[in-house]
Short mmCIF file of C-alpha atoms in Angstrom, two decimals:
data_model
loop_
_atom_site.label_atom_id
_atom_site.label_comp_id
_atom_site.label_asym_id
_atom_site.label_seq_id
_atom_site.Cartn_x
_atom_site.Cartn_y
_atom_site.Cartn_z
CA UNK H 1 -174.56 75.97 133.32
CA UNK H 2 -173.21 74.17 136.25
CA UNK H 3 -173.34 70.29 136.28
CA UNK H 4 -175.00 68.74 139.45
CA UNK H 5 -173.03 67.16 141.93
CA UNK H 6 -174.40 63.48 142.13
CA UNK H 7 -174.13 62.33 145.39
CA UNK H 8 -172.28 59.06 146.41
CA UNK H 9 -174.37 56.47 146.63
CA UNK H 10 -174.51 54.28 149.95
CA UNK H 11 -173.37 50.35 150.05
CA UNK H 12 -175.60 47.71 149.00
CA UNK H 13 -175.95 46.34 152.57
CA UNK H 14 -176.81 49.84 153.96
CA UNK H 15 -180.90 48.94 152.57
CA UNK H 16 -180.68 46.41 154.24
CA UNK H 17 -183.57 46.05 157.21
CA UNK H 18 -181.13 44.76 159.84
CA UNK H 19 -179.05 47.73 159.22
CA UNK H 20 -181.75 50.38 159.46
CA UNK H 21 -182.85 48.56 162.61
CA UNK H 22 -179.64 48.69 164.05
CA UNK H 23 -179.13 52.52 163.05
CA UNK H 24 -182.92 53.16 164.34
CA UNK H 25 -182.33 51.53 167.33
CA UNK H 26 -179.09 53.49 168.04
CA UNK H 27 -180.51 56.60 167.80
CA UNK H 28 -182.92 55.89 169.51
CA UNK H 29 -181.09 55.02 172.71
CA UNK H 30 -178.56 57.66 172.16
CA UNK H 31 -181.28 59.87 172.53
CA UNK H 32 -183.37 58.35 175.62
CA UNK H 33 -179.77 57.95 177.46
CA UNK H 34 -178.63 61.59 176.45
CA UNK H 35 -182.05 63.15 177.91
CA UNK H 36 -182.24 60.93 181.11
CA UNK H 37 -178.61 61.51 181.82
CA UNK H 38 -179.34 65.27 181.57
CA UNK H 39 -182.37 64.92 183.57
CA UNK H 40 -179.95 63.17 186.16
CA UNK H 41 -177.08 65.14 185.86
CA UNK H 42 -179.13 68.47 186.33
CA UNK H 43 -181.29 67.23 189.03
CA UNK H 44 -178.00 65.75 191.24
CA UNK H 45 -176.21 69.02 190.27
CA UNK H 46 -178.84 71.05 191.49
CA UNK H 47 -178.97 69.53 194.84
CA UNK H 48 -175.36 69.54 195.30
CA UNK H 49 -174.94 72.76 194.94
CA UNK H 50 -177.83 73.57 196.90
CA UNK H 51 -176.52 71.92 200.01
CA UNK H 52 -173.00 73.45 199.84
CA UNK H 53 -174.66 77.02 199.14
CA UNK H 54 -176.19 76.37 202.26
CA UNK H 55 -173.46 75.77 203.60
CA UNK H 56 -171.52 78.60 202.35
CA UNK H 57 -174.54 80.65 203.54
CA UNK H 58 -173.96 79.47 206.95
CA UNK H 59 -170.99 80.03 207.36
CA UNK H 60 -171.53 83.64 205.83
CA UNK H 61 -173.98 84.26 208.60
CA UNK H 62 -171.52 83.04 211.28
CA UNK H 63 -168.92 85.57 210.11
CA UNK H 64 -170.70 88.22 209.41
CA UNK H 65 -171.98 87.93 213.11
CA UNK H 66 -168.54 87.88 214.13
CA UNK H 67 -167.45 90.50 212.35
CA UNK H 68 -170.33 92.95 213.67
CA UNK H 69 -169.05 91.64 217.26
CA UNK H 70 -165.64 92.56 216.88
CA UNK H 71 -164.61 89.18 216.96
CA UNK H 72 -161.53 87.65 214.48
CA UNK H 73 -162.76 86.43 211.30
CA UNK H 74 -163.11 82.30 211.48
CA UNK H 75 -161.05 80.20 209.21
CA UNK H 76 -161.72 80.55 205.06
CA UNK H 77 -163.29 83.77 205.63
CA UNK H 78 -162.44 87.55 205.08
CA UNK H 79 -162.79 91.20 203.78
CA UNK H 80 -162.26 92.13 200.18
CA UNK H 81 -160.42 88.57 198.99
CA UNK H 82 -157.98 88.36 195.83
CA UNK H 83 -159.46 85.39 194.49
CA UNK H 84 -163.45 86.61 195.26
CA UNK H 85 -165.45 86.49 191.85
CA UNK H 86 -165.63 90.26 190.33
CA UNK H 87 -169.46 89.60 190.13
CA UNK H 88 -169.88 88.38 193.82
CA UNK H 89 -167.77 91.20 194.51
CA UNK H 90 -169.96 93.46 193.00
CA UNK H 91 -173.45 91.73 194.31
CA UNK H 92 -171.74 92.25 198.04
CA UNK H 93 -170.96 95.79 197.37
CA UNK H 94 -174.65 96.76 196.23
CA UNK H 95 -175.60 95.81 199.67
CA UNK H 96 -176.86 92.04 198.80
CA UNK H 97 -175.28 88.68 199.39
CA UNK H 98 -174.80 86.21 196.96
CA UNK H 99 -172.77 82.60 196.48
CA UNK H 100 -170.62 81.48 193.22
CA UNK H 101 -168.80 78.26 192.34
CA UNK H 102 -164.83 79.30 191.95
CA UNK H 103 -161.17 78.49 192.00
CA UNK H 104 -158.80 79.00 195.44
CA UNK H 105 -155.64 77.66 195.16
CA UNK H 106 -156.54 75.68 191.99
CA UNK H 107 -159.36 74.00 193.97
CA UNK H 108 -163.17 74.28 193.60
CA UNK H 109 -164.78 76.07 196.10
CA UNK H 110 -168.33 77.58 196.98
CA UNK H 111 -168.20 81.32 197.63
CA UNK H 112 -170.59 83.32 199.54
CA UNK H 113 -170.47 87.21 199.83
CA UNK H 114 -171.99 89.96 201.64
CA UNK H 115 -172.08 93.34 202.63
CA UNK H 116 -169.58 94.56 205.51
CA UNK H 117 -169.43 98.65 206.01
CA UNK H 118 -169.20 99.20 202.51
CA UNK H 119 -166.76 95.93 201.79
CA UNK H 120 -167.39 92.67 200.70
CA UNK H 121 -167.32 89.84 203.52
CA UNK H 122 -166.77 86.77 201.63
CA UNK H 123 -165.80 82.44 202.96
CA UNK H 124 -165.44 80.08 201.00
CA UNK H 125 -166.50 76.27 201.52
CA UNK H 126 -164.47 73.59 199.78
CA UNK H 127 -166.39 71.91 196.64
CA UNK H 128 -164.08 68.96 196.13
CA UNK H 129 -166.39 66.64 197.32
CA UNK H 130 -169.28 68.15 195.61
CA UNK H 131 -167.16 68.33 192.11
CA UNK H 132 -166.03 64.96 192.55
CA UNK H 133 -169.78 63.44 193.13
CA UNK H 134 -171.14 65.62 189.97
CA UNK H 135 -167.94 64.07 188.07
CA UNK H 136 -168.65 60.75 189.43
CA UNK H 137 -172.17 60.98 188.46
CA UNK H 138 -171.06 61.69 184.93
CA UNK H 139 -169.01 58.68 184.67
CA UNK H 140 -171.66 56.67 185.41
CA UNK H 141 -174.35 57.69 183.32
CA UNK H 142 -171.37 57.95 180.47
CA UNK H 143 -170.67 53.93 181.33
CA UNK H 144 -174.37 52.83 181.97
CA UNK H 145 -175.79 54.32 179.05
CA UNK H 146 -172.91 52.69 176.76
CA UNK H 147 -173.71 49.52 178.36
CA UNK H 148 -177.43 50.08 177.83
CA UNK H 149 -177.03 50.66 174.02
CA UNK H 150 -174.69 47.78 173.55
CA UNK H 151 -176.89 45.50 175.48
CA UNK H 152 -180.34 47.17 173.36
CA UNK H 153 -177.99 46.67 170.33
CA UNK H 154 -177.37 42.91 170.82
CA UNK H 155 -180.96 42.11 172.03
CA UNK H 156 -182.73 44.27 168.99
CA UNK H 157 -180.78 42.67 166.51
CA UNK H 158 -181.13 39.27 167.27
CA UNK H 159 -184.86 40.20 167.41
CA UNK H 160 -184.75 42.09 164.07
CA UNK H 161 -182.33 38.96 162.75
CA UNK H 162 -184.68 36.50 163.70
CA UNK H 163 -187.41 37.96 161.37
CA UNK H 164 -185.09 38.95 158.16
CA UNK H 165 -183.94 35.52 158.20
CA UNK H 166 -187.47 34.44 158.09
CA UNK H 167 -188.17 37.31 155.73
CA UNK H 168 -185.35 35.84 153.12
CA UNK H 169 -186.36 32.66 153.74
CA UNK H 170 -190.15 33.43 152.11
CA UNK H 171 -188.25 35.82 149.34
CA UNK H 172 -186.40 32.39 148.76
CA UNK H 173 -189.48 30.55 148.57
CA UNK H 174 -191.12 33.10 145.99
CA UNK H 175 -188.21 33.52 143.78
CA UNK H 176 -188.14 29.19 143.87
CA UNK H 177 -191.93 29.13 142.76
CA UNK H 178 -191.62 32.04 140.16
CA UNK H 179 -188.32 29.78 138.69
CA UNK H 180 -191.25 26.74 138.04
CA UNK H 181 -190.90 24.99 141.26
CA UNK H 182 -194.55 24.81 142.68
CA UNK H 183 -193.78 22.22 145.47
CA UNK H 184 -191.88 24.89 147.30
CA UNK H 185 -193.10 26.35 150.04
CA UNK H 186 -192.47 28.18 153.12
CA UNK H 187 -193.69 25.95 155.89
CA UNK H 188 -193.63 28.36 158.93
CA UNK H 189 -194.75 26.48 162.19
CA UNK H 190 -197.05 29.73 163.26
CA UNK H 191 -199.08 29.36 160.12
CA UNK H 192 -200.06 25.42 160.79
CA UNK H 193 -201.59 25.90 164.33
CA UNK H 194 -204.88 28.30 164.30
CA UNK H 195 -205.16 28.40 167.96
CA UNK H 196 -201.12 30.00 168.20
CA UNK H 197 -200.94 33.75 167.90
CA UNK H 198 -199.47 34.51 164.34
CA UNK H 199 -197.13 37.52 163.51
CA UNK H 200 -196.84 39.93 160.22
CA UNK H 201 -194.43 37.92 158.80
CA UNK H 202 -196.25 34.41 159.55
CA UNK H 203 -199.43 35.88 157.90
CA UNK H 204 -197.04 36.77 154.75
CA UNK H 205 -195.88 33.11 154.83
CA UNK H 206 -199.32 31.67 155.01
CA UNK H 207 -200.80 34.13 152.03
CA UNK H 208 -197.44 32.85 149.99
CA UNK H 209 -198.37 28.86 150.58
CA UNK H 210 -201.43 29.41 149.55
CA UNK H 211 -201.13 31.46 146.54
CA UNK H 212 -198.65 28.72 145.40
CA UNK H 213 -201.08 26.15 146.44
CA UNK H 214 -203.45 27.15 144.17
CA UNK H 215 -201.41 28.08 141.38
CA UNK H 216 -200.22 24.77 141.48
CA UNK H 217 -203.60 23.41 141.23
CA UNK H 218 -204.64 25.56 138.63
CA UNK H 219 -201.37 24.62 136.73
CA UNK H 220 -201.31 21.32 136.88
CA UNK H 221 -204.48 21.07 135.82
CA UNK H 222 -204.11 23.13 132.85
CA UNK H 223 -201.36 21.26 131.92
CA UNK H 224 -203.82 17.68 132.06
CA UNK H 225 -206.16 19.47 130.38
CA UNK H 226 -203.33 19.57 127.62
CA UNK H 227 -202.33 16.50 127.72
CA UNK H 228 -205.66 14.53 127.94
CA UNK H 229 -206.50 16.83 124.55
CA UNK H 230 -203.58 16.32 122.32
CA UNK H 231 -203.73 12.36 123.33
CA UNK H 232 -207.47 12.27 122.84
CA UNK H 233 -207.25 13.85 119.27
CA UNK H 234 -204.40 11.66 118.22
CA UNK H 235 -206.62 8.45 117.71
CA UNK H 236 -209.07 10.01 115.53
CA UNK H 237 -206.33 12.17 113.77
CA UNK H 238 -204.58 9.09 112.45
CA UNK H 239 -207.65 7.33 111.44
CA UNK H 240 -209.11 10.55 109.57
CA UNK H 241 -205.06 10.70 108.20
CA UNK H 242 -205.59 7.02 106.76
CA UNK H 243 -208.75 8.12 105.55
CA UNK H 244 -207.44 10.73 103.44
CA UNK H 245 -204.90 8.75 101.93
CA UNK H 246 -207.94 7.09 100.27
CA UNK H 247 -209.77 9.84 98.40
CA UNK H 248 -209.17 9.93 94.89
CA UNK H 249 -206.24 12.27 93.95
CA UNK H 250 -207.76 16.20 93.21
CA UNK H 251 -207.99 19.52 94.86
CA UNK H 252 -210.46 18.57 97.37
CA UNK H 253 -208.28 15.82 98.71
CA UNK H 254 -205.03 17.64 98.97
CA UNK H 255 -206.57 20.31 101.26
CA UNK H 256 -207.98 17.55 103.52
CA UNK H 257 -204.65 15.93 103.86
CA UNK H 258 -203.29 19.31 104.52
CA UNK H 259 -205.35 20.52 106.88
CA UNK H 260 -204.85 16.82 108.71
CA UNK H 261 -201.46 16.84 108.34
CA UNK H 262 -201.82 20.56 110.07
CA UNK H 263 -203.91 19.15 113.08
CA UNK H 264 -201.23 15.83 113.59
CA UNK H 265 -198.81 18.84 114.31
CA UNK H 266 -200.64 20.81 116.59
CA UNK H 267 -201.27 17.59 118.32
CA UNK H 268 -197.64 16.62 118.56
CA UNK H 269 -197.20 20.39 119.81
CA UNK H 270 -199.54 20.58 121.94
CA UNK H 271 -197.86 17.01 123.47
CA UNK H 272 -194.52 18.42 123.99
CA UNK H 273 -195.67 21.73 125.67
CA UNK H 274 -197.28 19.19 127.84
CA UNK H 275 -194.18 17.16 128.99
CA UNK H 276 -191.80 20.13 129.10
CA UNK H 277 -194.57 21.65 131.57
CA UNK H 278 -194.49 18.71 133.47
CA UNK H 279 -190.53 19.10 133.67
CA UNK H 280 -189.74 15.36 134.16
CA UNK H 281 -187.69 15.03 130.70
CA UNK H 282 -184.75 13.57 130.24
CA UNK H 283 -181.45 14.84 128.37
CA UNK H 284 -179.20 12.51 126.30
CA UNK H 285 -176.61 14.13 126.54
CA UNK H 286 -173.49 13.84 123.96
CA UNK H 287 -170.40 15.61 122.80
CA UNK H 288 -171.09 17.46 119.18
CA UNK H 289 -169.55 19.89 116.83
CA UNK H 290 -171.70 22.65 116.24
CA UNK H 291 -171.64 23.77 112.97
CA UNK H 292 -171.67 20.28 111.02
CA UNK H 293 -175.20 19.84 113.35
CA UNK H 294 -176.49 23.71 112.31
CA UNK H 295 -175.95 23.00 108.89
CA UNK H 296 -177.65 19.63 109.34
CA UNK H 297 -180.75 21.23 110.24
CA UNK H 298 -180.62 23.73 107.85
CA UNK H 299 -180.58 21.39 105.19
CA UNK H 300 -183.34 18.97 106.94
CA UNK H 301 -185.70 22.52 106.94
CA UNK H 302 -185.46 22.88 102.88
CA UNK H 303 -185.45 26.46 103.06
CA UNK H 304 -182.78 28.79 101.76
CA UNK H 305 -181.08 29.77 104.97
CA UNK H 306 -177.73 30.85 104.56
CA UNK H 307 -175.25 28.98 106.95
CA UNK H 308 -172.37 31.23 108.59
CA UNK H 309 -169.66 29.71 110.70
CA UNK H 310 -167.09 32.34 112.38
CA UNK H 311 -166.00 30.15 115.02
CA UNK H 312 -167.08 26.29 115.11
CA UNK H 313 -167.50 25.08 118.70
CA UNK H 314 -167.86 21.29 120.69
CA UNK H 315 -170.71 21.26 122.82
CA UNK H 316 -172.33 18.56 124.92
CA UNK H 317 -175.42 18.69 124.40
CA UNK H 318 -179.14 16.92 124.03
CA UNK H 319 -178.60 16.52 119.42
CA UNK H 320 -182.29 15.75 119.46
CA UNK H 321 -183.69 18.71 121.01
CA UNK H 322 -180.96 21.09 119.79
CA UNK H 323 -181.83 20.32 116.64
CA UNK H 324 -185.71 20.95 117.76
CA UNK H 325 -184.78 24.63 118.73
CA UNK H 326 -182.55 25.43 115.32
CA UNK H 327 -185.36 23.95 113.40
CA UNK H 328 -188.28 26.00 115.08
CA UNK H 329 -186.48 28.79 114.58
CA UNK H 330 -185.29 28.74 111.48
CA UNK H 331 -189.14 27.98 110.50
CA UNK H 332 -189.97 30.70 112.02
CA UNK H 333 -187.81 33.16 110.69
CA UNK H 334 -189.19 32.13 107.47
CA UNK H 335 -192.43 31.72 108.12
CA UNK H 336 -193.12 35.31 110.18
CA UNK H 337 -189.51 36.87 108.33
CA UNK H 338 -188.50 37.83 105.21
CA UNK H 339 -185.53 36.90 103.24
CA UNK H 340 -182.42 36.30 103.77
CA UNK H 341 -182.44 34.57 106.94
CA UNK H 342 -178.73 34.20 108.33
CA UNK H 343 -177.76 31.01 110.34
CA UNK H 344 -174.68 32.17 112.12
CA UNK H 345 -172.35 30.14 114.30
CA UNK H 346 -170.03 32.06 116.52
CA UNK H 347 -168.12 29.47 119.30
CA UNK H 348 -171.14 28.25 121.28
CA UNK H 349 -173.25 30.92 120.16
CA UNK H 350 -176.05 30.64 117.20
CA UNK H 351 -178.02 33.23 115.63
CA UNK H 352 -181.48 32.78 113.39
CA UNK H 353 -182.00 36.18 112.04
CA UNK H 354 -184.27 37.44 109.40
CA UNK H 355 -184.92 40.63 107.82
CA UNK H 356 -188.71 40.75 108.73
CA UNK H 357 -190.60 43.68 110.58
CA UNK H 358 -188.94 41.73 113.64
CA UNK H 359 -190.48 40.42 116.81
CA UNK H 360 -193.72 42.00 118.23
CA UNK H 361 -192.99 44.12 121.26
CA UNK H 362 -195.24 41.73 123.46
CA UNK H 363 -192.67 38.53 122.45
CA UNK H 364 -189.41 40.76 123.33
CA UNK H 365 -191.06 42.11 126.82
CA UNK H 366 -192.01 38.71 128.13
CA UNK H 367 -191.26 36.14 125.72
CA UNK H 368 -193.74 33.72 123.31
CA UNK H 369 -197.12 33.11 124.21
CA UNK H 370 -198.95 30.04 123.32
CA UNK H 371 -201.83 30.36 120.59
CA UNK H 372 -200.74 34.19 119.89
CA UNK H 373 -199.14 35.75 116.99
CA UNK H 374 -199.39 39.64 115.26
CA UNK H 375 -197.19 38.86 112.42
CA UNK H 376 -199.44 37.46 109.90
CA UNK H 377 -198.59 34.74 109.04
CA UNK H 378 -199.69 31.13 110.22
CA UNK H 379 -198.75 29.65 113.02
CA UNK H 380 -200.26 29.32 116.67
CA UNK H 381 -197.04 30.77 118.89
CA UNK H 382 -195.99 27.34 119.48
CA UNK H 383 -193.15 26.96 118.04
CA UNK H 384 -191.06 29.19 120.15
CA UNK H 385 -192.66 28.17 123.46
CA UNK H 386 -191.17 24.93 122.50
CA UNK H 387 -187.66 26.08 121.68
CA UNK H 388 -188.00 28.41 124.70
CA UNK H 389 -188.94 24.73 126.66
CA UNK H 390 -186.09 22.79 125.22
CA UNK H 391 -183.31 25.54 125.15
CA UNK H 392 -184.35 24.98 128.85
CA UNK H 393 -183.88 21.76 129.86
CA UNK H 394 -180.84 21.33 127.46
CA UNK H 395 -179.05 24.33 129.62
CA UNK H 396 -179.14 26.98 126.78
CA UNK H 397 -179.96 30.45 127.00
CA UNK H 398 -182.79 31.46 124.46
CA UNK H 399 -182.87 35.17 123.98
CA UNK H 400 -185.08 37.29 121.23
CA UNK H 401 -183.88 40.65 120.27
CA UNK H 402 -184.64 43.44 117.10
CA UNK H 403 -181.77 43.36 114.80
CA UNK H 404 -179.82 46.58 114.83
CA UNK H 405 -180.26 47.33 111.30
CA UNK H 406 -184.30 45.53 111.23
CA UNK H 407 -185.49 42.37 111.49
CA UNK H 408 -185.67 39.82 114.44
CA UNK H 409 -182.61 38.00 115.87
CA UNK H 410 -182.92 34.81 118.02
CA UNK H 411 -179.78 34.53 119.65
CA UNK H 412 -179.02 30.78 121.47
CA UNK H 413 -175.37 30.25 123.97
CA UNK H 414 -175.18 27.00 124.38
CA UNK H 415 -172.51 25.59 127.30
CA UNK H 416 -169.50 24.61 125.40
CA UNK H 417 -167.52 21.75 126.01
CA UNK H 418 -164.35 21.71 127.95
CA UNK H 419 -161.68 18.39 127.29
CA UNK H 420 -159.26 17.65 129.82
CA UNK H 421 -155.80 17.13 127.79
CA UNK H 422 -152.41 16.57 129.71
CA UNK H 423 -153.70 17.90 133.39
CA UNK H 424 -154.82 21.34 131.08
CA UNK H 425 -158.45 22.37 130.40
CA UNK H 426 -158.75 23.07 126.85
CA UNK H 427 -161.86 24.39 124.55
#
C-alpha cells in the first residue's frame, strides 16, 4: 500500500483576498486581451490578405491575357516557376487557379496560379508590406494589452486594497471587543449618514457597532446588577453576623453562624467579580521570591498541601492577589480533589494539582463559569472566575488541564523578574 503524496501547501499570504483579487483580475484580462487580440489579429489578417490576393489575381488575369496574345510575360510572372508552391502547382494543373502566401528569394510573397496549355502560369506580388502590417499589428496588441493589465492591475488593487484595509480594520475591532474592550468600535463614516449610499462592508461595520453596543449595555448592566447586590446584602449580613454572635452557644447557633459566615463570602465574591469586570483595578506591584510566598499561602490555607520547589524564581508581581489565585486554588483542589494535592514551583511556573476525577470537560473547553459546578462538592464556581480575573490583571497566564496520570492540574506562568547587574540582564 502506497502512501499518498501530500501536496505542498501554498503561503500564508496566498488566502489572502488581495491576492485572489489580483490573480482573478489577471486572468481575467489575460483572457479578454487574448480573445480581442485574436478577434483583431484575424479580422486585419483577413483583409490583408484579401487585398493582395486581389492583387495577385489581377495581375494573374493580366498575364494570362498576355500570354494567350503572344505577348512576353510582364515582370514577376511565368510558366512552371521553381519556387511555385507544389499545391498551387497542382490546383493550376487541374485546370483551376488559385493564390498562396510563400517564400521568393527569402521574401514573402502572394502567389497566384493558373492554367496555361496544360502548365501552370503563376506571378507573384510582394507581401512585405502586408507581413510587416500583420507583424506590426501584433506588436501592438502584444504592448497594449500588457499595458491594459498593468494599468487594470494597479487600479483593481487599490480598489480591492481599499476595502481589505477596511475589512482588517472591523476584524481588528472584533478581536478588540472579544479581548473585553466594549468601547471599541469601528466608526465607518458610511454607516453615520442614512441618506449616503452604504456598501457590503459598511453594512458589516454598522451590524458590528451595534452588536457591541448592546453587549455593552447588557454587560454593564449585569455587572451593576452585581454590584448593587453584593453591596446591598452586606449591611444586613453584618448585622445578622453580630446577631449570631449573641445566641447562646449550641448546635442551632453554630449552623447560623455558618451559614452567615457562608453568605459574607459570597458577598465578598460576588464584590470582586464585580470590580475585576469593571477592569479599573490597580496592581501594586513588587519584586518577590516565589516559593517563600507559595509556601506562605499554603500554610495560611491549613490544609495538607504538599509544597514542591524545583526551581525558586523572583517575580514582580501584585503579593496580594497572587496570593488570592494560589489560595483559590489550592481550596479548590481540596475542596472538588482528592488527596494529595501537590504545590509545585518550577522557575516562574506553579502547579495546584490534585488527584480528583479532574476538571469537568465544560471548565477545560471554555474555562469556569460563575454559579456552576458538576463535581459535588460545595462551592458556586467562583472561586476560579476570580483567580482566572486576577491571574489577569496581574499578567499571569491561568491554564486548567487533566493530569496525565488523573486528576486536575492548574498550571499558573507568572512573568519573572529580570535585574540589571553590571550592563548584563540576569534572572
Amino acid at each position: 500500500m502506497t502512501a499518498r503524496r501530500r501536496l505542498p501547501r501554498l503561503p500564508a499570504w496566498t488566502a489572502s483576498l488581495t491576492w485572489k483579487s489580483a490573480v482573478f483580475i489577471t486572468v481575467m484580462c489575460c483572457a479578454l486581451a487574448a480573445l480581442l487580440g485574436a478577434l483583431v489579429h484575424v479580422s486585419v489578417s483577413r483583409q490583408t490578405v484579401d487585398d493582395f490576393r486581389e492583387r495577385a489575381l489581377t495581375r494573374l488575369t493580366t498575364a494570362s491575357r498576355e500570354y494567350e496574345a503572344g505577348e512576353p510575360l510582364p515582370r514577376a510572372a511565368g510558366i512552371d516557376p521553381e519556387e511555385l508552391p507544389d499545391e498551387l502547382r497542382a490546383l493550376a494543373l487541374r485546370g483551376e487557379r488559385g493564390t498562396v502566401v510563400g517564400d521568393h528569394d527569402g521574401r514573402p510573397v502572394m502567389w497566384a496560379a493558373g492554367p496555361a496549355d496544360g502548365r501552370a502560369l503563376a506571378v507573384r506580388v510582394d507581401y512585405s508590406t502586408g507581413a510587416e502590417i500583420i507583424d506590426g499589428l501584433d506588436r501592438s496588441i502584444l504592448g497594449s494589452s500588457v499595458l491594459a493589465i498593468g494599468a487594470t492591475l494597479l487600479v483593481g488593487a487599490f480598489a480591492v486594497t481599499r476595502v481589505t484595509r477596511r475589512l482588517h480594520q472591523t476584524a481588528q475591532v472584533a478581536r478588540r471587543i472579544s479581548a473585553g474592550d466594549l468601547d471599541a468600535r469601528v466608526d465607518d463614516p458610511r454607516t453615520k449618514d442614512p441618506a449616503r449610499p452604504q456598501d457590503e462592508v459598511a453594512t458589516v461595520s454598522g451590524a458590528l457597532d451595534t452588536m457591541a453596543s448592546s453587549l455593552q449595555r447588557k454587560l454593564e448592566t449585569e455587572q451593576r446588577f452585581t454590584a448593587d447586590v453584593a453591596h446591598e446584602l452586606r449591611t444586613p449580613l453584618t448585622g445578622l453576623s453580630a446577631a449570631a454572635e449573641l445566641l447562646p452557644e449550641g448546635r442551632p447557633s453554630e449552623l447560623v453562624r455558618d451559614r452567615v459566615k457562608a453568605m459574607r463570602g459570597l458577598t465578598e465574591d460576588l464584590l470582586e467579580i464585580s470590580r475585576l469586570d469593571a477592569r479599573n483595578e490597580t496592581v501594586d506591584l513588587a519584586v518577590h521570591d516565589l516559593a517563600p510566598l507559595a509556601r506562605g499561602v499554603v500554610r495560611a490555607s491549613g490544609t495538607g498541601t504538599e509544597v514542591r520547589v524545583v526551581r525558586d524564581a523572583t517575580v514582580e508581581t501584585d503579593r496580594r492577589r497572587l496570593e488570592r489565585v494560589l489560595g483559590n486554588l489550592v481550596a479548590n483542589a481540596h475542596r472538588h480533589g482528592a488527596p494529595p494535592v501537590v504545590l509545585t514551583v518550577d522557575g516562574a511556573v506553579v502547579t495546584v494539582r490534585d488527584h480528583g476525577p479532574g476538571y469537568p470537560e465544560y471548565l477545560l473547553a471554555s474555562g469556569p463559569q460563575r454559579f456552576r459546578t458538576e463535581s459535588g462538592g460545595k462551592g458556586h464556581g467562583l472561586g476560579l472566575t476570580i483567580a482566572v480575573g486576577q491571574a489577569e490583571v496581574i499578567g499571569a497566564e491561568l491554564v486548567f488541564a487533566a493530569a496525565p496520570d488523573g486528576g486536575a492540574e492548574a498550571r499558573l506562568t507568572l512573568p519573572e523578574y529580570v535585574r540589571f547587574t553590571g550592563g548584563t540582564l540576569a534572572p
